[in-house]
XYZ file of C-alpha atoms in Angstrom:
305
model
C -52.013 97.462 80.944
C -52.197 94.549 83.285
C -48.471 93.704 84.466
C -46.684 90.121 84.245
C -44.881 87.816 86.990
C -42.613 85.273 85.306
C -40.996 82.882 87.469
C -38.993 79.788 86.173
C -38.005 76.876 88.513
C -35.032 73.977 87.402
C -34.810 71.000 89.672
C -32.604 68.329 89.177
C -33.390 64.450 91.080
C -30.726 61.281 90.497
C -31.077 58.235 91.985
C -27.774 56.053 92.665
C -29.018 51.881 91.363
C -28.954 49.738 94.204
C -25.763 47.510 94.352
C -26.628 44.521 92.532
C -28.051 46.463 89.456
C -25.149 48.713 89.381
C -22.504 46.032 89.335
C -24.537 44.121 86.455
C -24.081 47.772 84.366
C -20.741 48.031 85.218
C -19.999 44.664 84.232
C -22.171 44.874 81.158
C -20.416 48.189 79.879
C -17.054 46.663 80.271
C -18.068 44.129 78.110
C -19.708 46.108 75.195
C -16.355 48.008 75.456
C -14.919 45.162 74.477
C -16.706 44.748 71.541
C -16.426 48.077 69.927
C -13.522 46.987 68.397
C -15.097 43.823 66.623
C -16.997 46.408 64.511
C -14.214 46.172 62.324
C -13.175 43.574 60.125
C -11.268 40.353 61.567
C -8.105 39.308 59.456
C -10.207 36.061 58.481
C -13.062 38.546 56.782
C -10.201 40.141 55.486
C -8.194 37.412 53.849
C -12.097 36.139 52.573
C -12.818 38.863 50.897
C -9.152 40.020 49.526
C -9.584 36.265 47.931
C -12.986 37.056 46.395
C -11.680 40.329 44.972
C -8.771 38.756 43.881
C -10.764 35.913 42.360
C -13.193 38.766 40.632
C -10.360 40.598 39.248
C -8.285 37.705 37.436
C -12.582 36.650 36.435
C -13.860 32.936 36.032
C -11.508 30.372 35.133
C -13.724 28.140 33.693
C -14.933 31.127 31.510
C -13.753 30.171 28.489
C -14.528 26.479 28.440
C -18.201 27.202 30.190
C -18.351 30.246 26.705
C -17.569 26.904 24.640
C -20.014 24.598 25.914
C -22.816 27.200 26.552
C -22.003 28.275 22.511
C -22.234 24.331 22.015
C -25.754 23.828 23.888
C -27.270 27.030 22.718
C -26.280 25.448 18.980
C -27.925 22.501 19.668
C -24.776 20.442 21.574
C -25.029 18.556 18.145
C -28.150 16.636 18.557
C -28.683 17.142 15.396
C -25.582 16.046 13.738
C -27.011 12.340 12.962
C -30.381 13.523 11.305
C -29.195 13.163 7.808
C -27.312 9.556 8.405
C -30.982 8.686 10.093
C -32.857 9.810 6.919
C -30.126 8.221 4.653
C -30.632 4.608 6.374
C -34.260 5.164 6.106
C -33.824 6.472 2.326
C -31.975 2.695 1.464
C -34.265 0.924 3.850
C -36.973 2.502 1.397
C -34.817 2.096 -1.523
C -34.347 -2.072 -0.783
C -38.180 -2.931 0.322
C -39.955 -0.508 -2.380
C -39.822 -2.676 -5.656
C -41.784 -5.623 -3.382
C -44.182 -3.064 -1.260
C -45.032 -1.868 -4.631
C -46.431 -4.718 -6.272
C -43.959 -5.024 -8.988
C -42.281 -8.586 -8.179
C -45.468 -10.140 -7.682
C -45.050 -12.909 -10.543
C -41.861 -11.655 -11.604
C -39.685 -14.195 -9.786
C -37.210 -16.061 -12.060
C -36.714 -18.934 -9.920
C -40.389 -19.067 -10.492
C -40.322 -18.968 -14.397
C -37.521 -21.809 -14.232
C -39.643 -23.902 -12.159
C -42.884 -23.062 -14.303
C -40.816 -23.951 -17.503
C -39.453 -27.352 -16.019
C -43.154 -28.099 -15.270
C -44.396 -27.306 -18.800
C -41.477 -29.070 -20.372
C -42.386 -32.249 -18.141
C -46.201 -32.465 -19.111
C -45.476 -31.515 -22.935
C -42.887 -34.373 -22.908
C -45.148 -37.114 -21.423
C -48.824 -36.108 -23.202
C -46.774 -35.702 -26.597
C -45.001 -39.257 -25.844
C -48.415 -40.935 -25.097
C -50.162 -39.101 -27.853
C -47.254 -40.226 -30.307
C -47.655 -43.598 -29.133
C -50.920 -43.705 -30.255
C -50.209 -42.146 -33.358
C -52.308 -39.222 -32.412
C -49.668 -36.622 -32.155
C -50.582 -33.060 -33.117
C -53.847 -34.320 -32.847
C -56.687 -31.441 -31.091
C -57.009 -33.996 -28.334
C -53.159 -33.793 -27.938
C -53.418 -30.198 -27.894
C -56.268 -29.988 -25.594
C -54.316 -32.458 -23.290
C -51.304 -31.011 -23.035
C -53.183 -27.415 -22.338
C -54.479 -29.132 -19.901
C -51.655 -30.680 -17.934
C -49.624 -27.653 -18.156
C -52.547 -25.908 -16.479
C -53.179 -28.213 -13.188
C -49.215 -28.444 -13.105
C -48.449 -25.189 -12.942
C -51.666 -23.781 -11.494
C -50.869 -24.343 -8.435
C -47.587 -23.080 -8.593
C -48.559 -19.546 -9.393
C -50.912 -19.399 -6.809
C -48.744 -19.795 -4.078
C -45.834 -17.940 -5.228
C -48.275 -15.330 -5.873
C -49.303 -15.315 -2.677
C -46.036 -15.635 -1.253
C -45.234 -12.475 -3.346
C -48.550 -10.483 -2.313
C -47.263 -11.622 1.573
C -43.880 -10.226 0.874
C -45.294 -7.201 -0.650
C -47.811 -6.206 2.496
C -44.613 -7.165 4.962
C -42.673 -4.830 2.794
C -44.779 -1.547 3.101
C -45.404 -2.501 6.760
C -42.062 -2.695 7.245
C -41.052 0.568 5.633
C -44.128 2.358 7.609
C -42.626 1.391 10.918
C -39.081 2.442 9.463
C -40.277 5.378 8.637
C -42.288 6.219 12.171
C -38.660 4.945 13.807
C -37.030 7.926 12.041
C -39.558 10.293 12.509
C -39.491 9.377 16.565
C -35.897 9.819 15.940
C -35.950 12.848 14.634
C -38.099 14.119 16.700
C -36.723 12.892 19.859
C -33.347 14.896 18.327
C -35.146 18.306 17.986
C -36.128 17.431 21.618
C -32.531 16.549 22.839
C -31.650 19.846 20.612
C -34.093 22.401 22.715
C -32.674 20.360 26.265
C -29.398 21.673 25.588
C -29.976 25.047 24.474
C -31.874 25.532 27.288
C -29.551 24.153 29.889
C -26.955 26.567 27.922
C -28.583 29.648 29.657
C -27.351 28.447 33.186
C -24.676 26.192 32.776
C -22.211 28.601 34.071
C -23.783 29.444 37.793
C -22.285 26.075 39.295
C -18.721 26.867 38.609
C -18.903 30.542 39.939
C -20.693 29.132 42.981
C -17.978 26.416 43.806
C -15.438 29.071 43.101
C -16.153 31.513 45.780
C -17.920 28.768 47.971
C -14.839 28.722 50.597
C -14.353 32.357 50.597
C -18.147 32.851 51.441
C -18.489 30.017 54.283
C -15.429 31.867 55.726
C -17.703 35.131 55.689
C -20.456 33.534 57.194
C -18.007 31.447 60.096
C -16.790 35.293 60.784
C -19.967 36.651 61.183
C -21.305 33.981 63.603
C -18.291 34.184 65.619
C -19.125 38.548 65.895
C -22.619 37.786 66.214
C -23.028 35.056 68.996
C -21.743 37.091 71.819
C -23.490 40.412 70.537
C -26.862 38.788 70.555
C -25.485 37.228 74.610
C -25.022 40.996 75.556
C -27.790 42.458 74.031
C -29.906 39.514 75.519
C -27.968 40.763 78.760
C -28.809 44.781 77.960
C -32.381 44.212 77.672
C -32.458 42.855 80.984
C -30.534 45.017 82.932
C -31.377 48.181 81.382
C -35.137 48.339 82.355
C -33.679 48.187 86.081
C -30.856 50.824 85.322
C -33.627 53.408 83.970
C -35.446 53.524 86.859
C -32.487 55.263 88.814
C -30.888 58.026 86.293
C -30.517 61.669 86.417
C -34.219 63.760 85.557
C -33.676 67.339 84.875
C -36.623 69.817 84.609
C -37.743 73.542 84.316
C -40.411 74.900 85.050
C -41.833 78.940 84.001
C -44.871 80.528 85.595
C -46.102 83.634 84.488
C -49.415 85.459 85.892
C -51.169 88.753 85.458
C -51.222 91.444 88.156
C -54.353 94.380 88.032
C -53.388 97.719 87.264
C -54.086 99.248 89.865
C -51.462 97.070 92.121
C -48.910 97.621 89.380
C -49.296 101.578 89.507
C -49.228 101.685 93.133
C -46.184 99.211 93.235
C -44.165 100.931 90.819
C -44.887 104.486 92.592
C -44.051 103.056 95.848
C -40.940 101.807 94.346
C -39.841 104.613 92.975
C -40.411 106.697 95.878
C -38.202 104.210 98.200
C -35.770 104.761 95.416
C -35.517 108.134 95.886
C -35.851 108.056 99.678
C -33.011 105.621 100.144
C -30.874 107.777 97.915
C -31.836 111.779 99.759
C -31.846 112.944 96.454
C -34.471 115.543 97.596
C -33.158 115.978 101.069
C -34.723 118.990 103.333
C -35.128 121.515 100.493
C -36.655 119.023 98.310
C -40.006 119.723 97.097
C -41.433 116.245 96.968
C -40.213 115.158 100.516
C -40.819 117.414 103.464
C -38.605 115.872 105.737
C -36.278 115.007 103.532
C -36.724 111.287 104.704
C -38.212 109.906 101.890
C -41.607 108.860 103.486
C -43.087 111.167 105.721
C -44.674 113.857 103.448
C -46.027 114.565 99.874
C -45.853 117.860 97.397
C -44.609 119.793 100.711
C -42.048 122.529 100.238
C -39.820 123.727 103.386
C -39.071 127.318 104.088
């Protein structure tokens, strides 16, 4: 079999930053030393958050009154609480105007029938007194007179009291349409205001929590600006500098070589070897039967007398 040379090589190389880089590192380090121990937390962070765990363990103050109003909202917040006094006022709005929207005091007016019966009670007086006069009383042309007068005397009358009445009636039902729209609207705008406030019940605690813990969380934030600013100042400062202190560190490398030797050199080199071996030791001095002169190199497979 062929034989094998291995041979491994370390070399080590540093290079020492030139002065002005290495007192920027130096510098630099000191200060990032300096910061380690801002890693923890600062009595301010402390106090801010031993106030927001205090404040979570004792729990919202406002908790119960915000649990009364959102119960109130999510009911409704009583916008509903006036919807049966609205349909009661439309109910005797209805209730007042119905007996004239309907028709049913058209010609029914008393001060009409005592105004009608002073009328007929004028005319029957005066034809009867002229027809008496004349000794025609009871007469058909009294009677046919005084149906007449009573007519064109109280004709006209009728006629505009009816229409006053007819007038009164249309106002009426007009009037008890638009009531009726204004509750409706009402109503309506109530089921509104009633779905406003059961919605706003959902959040209506988030403002109070937030104003709670608002001072303990600016503190926080203060803190973390204060840590923060002069980190991001040396870490502006570490990208710059450490570009320049990488080009002059320590390398360390190794380095193995192995390669093949033919057989033939390996057979002669270990026989060679061993023969110096033996040689150097006068193992087989002058009786030996490998060495002749018992020197090791000067014979082979010679035997002395």
């Amino acid at each position: 079999m062929p034989g094998e040379s291995k041979q491994t090589t370390n070399s080590t190389s540093q290079a020492t930053p030139y002065a002005p880089a290495q007192g920027s590192l130096d510098a630099l380090l000191a200060k990032l030393n300096g910061q380690v121990g801002n890693t923890d937390l600062t009595s301010t962070e402390t106090g801010a958050l031993d106030t927001l765990t205090n404040n979570a363990k004792a729990g919202n103050p406002f908790t119960g009154q915000i649990t009364d109003l959102a119960t109130n909202l999510l009911g409704g917040g009583g916008a509903k609480s006036n919807d049966a006094n609205i349909r009661a006022n439309l109910g005797d709005y209805q209730g007042l105007l119905g007996k004239y929207a309907n028709g049913s005091q058209i010609g029914n007016n008393t001060a009409l029938k005592d105004q009608l019966q002073t009328i007929t009670d004028d005319v029957t007086n005066q034809v009867n007194g002229q027809f008496a006069a004349a000794g025609r009383d009871m007469s058909g042309m009294n009677t046919q007179t005084l149906g007449r007068g009573i007519a064109q005397g109280t004709a006209p009358v009728i006629a505009q009291q009816f229409n006053a009445d007819t007038d009164r009636a249309l106002g009426a039902a007009s009037s008890l349409y638009g009531a009726g729209n204004t509750t409706y609207g009402l109503l309506n705008g109530t089921n509104q205001q009633d779905l406003t406030n059961k919605t706003a019940g959902i959040d209506v605690g988030s403002s109070a929590l937030q104003a709670r813990d608002s001072g303990a969380n600016q503190l926080l934030a203060i803190e973390a600006q204060k840590r923060g600013i002069p980190m991001q100042a040396l870490s502006g400062l570490l990208g710059t500098i450490s570009p320049v202190a990488q080009a002059f560190g320590t390398t360390n490398s190794s380095q193995t070589t192995t390669s093949q030797q033919p057989l033939l050199n390996t057979l002669i080199g270990g026989l060679t070897g061993g023969l110096g071996l033996l040689g150097a030791t006068g193992g087989f001095g002058s009786g030996g039967w490998l060495l002749g002169s018992g020197k090791g190199a000067t014979g082979l497979l010679n035997r002395s007398a």
